[in-house]
Short mmCIF file of C-alpha atoms and ligand atoms in Angstrom, two decimals:
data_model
loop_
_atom_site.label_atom_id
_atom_site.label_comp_id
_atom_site.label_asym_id
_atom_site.label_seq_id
_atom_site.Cartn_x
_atom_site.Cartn_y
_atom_site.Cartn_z
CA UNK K 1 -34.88 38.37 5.32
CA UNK K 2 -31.80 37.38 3.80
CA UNK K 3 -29.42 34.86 4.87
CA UNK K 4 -32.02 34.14 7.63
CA UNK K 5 -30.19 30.29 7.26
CA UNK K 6 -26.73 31.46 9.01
CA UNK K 7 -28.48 31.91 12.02
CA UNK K 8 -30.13 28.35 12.09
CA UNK K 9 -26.88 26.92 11.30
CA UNK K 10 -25.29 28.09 14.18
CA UNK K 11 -27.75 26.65 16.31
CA UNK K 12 -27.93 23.55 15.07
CA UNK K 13 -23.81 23.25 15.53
CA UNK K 14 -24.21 24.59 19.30
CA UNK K 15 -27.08 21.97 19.70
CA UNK K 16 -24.80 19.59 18.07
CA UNK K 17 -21.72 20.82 20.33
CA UNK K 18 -20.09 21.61 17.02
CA UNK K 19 -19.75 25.16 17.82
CA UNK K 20 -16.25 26.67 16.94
CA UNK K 21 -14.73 29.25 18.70
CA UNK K 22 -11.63 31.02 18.69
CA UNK K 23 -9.45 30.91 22.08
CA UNK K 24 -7.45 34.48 22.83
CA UNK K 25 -3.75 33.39 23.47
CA UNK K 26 -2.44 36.05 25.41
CA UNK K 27 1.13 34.03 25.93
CA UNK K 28 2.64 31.40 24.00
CA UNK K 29 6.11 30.55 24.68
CA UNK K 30 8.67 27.54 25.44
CA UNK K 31 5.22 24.72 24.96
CA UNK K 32 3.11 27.04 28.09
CA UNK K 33 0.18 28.79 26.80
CA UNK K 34 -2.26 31.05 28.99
CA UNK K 35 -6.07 31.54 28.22
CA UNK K 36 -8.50 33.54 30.20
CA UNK K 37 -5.85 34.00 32.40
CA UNK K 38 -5.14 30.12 33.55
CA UNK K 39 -1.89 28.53 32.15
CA UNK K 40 -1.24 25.33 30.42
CA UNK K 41 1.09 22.82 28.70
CA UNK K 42 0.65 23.71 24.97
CA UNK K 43 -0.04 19.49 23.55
CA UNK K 44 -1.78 21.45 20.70
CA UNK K 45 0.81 23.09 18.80
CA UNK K 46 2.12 22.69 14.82
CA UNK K 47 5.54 24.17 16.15
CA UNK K 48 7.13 20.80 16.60
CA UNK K 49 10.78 21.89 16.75
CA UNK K 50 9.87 25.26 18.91
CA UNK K 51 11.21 27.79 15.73
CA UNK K 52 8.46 30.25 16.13
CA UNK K 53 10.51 31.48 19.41
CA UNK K 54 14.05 30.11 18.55
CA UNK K 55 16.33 33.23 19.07
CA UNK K 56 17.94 32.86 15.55
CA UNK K 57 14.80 32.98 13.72
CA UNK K 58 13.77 35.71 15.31
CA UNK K 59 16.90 37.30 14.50
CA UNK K 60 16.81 36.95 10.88
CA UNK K 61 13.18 38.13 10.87
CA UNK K 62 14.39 41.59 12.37
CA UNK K 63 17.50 41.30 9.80
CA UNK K 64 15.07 40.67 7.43
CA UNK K 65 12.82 43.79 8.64
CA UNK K 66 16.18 46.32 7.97
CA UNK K 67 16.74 44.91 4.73
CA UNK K 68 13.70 44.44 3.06
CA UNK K 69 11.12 46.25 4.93
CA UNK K 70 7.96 45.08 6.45
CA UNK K 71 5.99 43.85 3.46
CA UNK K 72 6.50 42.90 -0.06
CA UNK K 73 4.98 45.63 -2.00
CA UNK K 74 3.37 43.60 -4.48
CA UNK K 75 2.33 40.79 -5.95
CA UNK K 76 5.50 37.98 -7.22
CA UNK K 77 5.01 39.04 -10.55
CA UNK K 78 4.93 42.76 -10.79
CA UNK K 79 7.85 43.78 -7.59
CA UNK K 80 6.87 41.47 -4.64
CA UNK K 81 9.67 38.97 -5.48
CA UNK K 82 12.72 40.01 -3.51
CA UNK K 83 16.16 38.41 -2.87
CA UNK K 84 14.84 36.89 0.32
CA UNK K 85 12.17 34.80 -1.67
CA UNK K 86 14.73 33.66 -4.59
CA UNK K 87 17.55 32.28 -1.50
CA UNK K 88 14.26 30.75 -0.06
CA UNK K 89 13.10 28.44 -2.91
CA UNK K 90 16.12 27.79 -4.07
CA UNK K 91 17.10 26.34 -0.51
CA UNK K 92 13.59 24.60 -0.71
CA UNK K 93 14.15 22.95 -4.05
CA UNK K 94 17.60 21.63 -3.27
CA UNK K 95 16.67 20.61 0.27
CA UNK K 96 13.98 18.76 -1.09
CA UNK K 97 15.76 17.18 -4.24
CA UNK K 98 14.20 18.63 -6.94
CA UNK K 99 15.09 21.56 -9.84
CA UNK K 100 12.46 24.04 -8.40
CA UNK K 101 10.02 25.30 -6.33
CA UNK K 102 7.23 28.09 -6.26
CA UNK K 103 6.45 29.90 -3.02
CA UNK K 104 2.59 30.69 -1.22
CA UNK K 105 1.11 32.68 1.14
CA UNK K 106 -0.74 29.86 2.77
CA UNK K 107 -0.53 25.67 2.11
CA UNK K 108 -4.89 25.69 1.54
CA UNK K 109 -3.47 27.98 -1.41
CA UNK K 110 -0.97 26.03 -2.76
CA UNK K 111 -3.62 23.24 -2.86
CA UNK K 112 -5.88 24.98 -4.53
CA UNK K 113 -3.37 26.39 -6.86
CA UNK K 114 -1.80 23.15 -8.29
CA UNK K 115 -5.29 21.63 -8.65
CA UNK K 116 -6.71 24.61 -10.46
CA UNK K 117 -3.93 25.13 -12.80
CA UNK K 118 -3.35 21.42 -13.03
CA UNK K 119 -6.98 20.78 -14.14
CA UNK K 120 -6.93 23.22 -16.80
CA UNK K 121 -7.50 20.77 -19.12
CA UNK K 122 -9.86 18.01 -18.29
CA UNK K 123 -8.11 15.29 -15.43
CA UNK K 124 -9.17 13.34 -12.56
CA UNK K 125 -8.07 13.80 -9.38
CA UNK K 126 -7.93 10.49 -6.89
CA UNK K 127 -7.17 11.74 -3.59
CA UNK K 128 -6.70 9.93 -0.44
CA UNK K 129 -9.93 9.93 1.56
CA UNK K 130 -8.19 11.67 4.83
CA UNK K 131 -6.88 14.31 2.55
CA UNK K 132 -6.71 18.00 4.21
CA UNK K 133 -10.00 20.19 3.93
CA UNK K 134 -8.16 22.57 1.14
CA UNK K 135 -7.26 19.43 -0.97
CA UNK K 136 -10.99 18.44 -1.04
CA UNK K 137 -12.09 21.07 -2.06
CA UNK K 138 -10.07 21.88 -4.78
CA UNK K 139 -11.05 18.73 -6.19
CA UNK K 140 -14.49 19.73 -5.84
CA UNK K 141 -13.90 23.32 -6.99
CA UNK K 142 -11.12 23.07 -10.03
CA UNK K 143 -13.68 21.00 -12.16
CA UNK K 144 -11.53 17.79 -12.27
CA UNK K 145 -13.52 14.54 -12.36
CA UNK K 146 -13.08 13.82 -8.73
CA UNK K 147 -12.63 10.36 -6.61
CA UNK K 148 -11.90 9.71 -3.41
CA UNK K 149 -9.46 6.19 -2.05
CA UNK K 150 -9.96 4.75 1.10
CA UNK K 151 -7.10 5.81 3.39
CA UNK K 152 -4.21 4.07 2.66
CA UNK K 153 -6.13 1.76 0.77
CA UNK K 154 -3.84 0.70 -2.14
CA UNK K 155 -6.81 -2.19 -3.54
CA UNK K 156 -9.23 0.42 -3.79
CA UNK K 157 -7.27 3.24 -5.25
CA UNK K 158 -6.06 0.89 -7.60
CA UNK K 159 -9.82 -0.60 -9.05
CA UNK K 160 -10.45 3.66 -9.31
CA UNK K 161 -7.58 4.10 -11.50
CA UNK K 162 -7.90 1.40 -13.37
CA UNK K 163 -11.91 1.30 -13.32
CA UNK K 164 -13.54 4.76 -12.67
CA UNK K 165 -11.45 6.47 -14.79
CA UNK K 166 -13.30 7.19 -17.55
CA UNK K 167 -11.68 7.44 -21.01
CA UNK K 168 -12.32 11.30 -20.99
CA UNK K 169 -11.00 11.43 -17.61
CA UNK K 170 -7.87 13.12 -19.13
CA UNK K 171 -4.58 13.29 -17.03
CA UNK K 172 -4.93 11.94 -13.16
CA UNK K 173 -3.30 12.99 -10.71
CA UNK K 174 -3.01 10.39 -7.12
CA UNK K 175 -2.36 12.59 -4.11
CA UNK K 176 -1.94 11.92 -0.69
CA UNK K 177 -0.15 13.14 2.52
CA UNK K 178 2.96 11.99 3.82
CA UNK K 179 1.75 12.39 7.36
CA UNK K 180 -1.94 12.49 7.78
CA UNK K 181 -2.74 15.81 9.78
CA UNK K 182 -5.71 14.18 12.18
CA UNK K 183 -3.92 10.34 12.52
CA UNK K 184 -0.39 10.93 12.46
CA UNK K 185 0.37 7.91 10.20
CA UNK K 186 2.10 8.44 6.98
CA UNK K 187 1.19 7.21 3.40
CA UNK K 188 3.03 4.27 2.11
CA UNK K 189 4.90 6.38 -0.63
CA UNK K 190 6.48 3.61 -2.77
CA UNK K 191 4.07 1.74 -3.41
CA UNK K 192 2.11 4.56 -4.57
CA UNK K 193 4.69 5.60 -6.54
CA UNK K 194 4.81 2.62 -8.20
CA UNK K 195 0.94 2.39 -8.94
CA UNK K 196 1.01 6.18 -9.91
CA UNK K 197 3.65 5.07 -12.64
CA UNK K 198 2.12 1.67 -13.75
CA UNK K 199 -1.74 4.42 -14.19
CA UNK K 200 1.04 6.74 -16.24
CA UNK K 201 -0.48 9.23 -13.73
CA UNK K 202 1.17 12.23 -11.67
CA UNK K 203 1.54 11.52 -7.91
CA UNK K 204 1.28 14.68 -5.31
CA UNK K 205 2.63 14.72 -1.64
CA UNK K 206 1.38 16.90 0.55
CA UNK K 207 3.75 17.16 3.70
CA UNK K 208 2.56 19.66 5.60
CA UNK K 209 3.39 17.97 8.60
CA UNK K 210 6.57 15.48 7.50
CA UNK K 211 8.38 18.73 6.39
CA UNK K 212 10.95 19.65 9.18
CA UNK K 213 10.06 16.32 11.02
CA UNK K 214 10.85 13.07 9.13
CA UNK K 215 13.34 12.15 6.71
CA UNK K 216 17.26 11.95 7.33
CA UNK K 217 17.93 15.69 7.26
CA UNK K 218 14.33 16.64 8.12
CA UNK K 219 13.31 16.84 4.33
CA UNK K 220 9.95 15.11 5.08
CA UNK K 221 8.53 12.10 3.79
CA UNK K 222 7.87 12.85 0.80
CA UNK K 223 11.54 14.24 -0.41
CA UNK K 224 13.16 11.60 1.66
CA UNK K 225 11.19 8.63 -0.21
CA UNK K 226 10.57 10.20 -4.16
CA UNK K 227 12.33 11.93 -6.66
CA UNK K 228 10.63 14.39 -8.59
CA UNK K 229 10.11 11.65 -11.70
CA UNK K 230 8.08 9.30 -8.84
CA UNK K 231 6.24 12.06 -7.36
CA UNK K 232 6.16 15.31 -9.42
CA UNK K 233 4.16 17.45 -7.18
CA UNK K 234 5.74 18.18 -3.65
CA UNK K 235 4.01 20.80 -1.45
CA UNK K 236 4.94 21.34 1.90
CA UNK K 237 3.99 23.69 4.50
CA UNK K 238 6.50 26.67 6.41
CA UNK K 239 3.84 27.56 9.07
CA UNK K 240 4.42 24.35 10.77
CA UNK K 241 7.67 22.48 11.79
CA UNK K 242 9.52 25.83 10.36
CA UNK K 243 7.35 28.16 12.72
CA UNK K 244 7.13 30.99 10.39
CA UNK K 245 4.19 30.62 8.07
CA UNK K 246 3.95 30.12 3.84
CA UNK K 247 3.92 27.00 1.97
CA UNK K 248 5.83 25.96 -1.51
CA UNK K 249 5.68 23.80 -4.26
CA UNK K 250 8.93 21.88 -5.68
CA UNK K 251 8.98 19.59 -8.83
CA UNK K 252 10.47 20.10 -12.25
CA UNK K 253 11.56 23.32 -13.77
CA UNK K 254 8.56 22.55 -16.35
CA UNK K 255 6.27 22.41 -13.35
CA UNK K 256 7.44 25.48 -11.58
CA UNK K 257 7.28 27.28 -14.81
CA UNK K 258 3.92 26.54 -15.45
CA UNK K 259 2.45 27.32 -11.98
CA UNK K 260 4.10 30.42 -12.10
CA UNK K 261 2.48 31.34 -16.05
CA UNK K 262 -0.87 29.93 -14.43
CA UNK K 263 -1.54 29.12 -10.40
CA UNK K 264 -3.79 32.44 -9.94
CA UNK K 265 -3.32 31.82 -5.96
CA UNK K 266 0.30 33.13 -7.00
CA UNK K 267 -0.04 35.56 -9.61
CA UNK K 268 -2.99 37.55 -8.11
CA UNK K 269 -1.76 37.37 -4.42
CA UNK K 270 0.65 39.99 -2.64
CA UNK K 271 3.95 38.40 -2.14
CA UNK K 272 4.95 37.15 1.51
CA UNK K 273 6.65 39.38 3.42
CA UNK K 274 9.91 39.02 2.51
CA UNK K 275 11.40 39.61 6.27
CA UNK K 276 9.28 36.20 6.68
CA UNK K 277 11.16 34.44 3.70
CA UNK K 278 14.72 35.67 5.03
CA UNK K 279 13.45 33.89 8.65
CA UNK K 280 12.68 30.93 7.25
CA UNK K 281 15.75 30.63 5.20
CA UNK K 282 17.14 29.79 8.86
CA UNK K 283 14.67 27.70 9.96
CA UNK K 284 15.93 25.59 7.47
CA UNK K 285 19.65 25.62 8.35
CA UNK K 286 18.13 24.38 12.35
CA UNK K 287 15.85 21.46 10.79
CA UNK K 288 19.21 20.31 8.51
CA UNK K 289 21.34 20.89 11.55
CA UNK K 290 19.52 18.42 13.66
CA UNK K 291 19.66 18.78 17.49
CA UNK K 292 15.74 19.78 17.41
CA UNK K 293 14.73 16.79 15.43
CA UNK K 294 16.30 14.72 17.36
CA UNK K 295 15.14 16.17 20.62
CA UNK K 296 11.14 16.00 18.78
CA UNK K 297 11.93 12.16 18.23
CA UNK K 298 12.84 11.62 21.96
CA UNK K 299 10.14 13.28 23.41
CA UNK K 300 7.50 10.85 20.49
CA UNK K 301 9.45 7.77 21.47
CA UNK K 302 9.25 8.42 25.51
CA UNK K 303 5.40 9.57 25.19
CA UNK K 304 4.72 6.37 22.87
CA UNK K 305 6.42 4.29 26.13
CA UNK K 306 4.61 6.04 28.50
CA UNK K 307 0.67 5.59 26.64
CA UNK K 308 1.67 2.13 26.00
CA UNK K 309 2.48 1.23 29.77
CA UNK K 310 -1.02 3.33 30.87
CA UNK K 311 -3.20 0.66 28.50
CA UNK K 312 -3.81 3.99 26.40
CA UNK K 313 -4.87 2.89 22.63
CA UNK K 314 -2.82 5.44 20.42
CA UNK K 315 -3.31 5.03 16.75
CA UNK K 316 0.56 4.01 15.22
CA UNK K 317 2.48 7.04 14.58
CA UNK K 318 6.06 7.90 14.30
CA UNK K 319 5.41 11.55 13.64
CA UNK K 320 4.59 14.57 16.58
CA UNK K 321 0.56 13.84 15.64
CA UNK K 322 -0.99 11.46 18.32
CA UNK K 323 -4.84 11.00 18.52
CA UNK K 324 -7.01 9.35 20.91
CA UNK K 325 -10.29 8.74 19.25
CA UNK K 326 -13.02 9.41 21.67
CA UNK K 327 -16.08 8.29 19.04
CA UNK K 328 -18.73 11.09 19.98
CA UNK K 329 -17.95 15.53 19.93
CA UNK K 330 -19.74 15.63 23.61
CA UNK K 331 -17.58 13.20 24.92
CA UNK K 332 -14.42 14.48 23.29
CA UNK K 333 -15.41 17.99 24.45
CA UNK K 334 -15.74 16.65 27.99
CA UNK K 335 -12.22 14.86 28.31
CA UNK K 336 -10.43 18.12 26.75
CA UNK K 337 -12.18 20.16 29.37
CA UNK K 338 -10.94 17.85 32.27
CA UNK K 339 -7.73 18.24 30.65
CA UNK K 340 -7.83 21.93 30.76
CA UNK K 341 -8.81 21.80 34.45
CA UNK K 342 -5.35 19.94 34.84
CA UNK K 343 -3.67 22.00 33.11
CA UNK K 344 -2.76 20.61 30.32
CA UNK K 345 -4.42 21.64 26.39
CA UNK K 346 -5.07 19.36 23.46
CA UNK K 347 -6.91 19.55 20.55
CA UNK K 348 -10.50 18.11 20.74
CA UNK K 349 -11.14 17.47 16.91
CA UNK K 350 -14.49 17.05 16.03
CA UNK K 351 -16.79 16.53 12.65
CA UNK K 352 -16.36 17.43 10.32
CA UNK K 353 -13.00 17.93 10.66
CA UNK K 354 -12.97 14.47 11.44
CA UNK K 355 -15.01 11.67 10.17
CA UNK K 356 -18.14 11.25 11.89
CA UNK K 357 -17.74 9.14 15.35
CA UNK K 358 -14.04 9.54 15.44
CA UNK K 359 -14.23 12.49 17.08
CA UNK K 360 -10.97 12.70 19.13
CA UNK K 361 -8.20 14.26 21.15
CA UNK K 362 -4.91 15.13 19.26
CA UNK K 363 -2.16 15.61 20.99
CA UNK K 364 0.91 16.99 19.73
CA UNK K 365 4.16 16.96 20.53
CA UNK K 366 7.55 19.52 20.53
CA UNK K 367 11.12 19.78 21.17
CA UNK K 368 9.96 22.47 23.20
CA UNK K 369 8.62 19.68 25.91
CA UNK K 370 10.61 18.14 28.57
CA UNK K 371 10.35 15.03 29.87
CA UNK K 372 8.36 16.57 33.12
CA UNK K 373 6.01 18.53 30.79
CA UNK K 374 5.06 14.85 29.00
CA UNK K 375 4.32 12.81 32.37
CA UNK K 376 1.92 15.18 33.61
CA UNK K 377 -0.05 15.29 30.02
CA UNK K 378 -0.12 11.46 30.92
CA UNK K 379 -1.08 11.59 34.67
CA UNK K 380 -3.85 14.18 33.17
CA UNK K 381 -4.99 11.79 30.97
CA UNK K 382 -4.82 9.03 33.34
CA UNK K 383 -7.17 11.39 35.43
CA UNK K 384 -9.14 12.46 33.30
CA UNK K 385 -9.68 8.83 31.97
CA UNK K 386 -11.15 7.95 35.54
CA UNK K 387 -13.27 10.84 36.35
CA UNK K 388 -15.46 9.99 32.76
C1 PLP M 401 -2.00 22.85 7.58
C2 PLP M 401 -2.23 22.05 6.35
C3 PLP M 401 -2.50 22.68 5.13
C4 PLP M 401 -2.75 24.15 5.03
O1 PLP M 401 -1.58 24.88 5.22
P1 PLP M 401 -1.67 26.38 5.73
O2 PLP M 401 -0.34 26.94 5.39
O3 PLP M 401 -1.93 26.33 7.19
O4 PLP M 401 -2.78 27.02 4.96
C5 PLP M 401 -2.58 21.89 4.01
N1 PLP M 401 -2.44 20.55 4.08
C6 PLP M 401 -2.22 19.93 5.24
C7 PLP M 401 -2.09 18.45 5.27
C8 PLP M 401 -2.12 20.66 6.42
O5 PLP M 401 -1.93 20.04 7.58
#
């Protein structure tokens, strides 16, 4: 029989307790979610300042619905690329410093864009070694010579560049995140810019999860620390801090025009819709305005508090990402489940996702929580530390 090894593969992840599954939201609103009926406190949300549900976004999506329509009709190229979409990089490109900036349907195609287009011509690719799934495997798949740095580790990315890369290893490019989506920590930008510039190679941010949350007016990480001539590629994601979904690319004009002339995620991909594009436009006006942010920065600095006076051992983090690395996928399982019977929902994040044995819990945290919502995810987890 064909593909008789899908079947084997499932077991072995069920045997493993490996096996994903998708979860039926049937209500998701103001950081309360309900499953199968039961209710909990959402800790497992990307929508760190609460825009998916802010009443202005929504408004401009349905302004955005009169004026443009439900979808974009095409691809960017042929008629997909409306008004909407031009007032929505442009915004993106000044509010993250640089000339210009291509949009995407989806950040694990932006990744795989700039690394396919990038790698055109022969080029190594050193990538931090916590990188996001869609990073890795454009490496893998865009025929770059590709390494991998310890995370963080400066020593070791450095005797790669200046070591592994073989003299027909072409251009590089160094990329990292600006906060790692399964730690929470960020990357320690300047002095990677500086080592990217000493290797004459390209350095790449990918701020997925800084974007909306760090950074003086919320321009993430990566824009708040570089300029486009210290890191050239910035990608961020929309789908996360701005609650709508998308990603983009900003760098230099040359850059932008390039990706659009040959990323084939963008030229061969129906635009977004552009009602989406008009929404985000003022998710970006609430990130710059501020009151969110700094609501998202209370709530991290009382739940740090808290975990630190309960002998909890969080991992450092000054972003909304917290883990709590269990070691083992049963045991991680087990502690999310005796969440769940309290009421309160976190991610369990297992391998490979993960590294193997650091399978943990990731909790996440919103403006959308109040100060009530964040003691009783910490009497849970006091709890549910006792009972295992
Ligand atoms: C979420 C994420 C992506 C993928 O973005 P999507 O828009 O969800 O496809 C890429 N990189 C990082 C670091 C992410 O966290």
């Amino acid at each position: 029989m064909a593909f008789d090894y899908i079947q084997a593969d499932l077991e072995e992840r069920r045997q493993a307790h490996l096996l994903r599954q998708h979860q039926v939201v049937d209500v998701n609103y103001d950081g309360l979610i309900t499953v199968a009926d039961n209710a909990y406190l959402n800790f497992a949300s990307n929508d760190y300042l609460g825009l998916r549900q802010h009443p202005d976004v929504l408004q401009a999506w349905v302004e955005g619905l009169e004026l443009y329509g439900a979808g974009s009709g095409a691809s960017p190229l042929v008629t997909g690329f409306s008004r909407a979409h031009q007032q929505l990089a442009e915004a993106l490109a000044e509010f993250t410093g640089r000339d210009a900036c291509l949009l995407f349907n989806s950040g694990y195609a932006a990744n795989h864009a700039i690394c396919h287009a990038l790698f055109k011509q022969p080029g190594t690719l050193i990538a931090d070694k916590l990188s996001h799934a869609s990073l890795i495997e454009a490496g893998r798949t865009s025929g770059c010579q590709f390494k991998r740095f310890k995370h963080n580790d400066l020593y070791h990315l450095e005797d790669i560049a200046s070591n592994q890369v073989s003299a027909e290893g072409g251009n590089v490019l160094i990329a990292t995140e600006g906060v790692f989506s399964m730690d929470g920590d960020t990357a320690p930008i300047d002095k990677l810019a500086n080592l990217s510039e000493r290797h004459s190679a390209w350095l790449m941010i990918d701020d997925a999860h800084g974007f909306g949350v760090l950074g003086e007016q919320g321009q993430g990480i990566g824009a708040a620390s570089t300029d486009q001539n210290k890191c050239q590629v910035l990608m961020g994601t929309l789908g996360k801090a701005c609650g709508t979904a998308g990603a983009f690319v900003t760098g230099s004009q040359t850059l932008i025009d390039y990706l659009t002339n040959f990323a084939r995620h963008y030229i061969y991909s129906t635009a977004m819709p552009p009602a989406q594009a008009h929404a985000t436009l003022t998710s970006l006006a609430l990130i710059q305005q501020g009151d969110l942010r700094q609501q998202l920065h209370a709530n991290i600095a009382y739940f740090k508090t808290k975990m630190a006076d309960l002998d909890f051992a969080l991992m450092p983090s000054d972003s909304a990402i917290h883990p709590l690395v269990v070691g083992d996928p049963a045991a991680t399982i087990a502690y999310a489940e005796q969440l769940k019977s309290l009421g309160v929902w976190v991610g369990a994040m297992r391998y490979p996702t993960v590294p193997k044995g650091s399978d943990r819990l990731r909790i996440t945290l919103s403006s959308l929580h109040s100060a009530q919502d964040i003691d009783a995810l910490c009497d849970a987890l006091v709890i549910a530390r006792d009972r295992l």
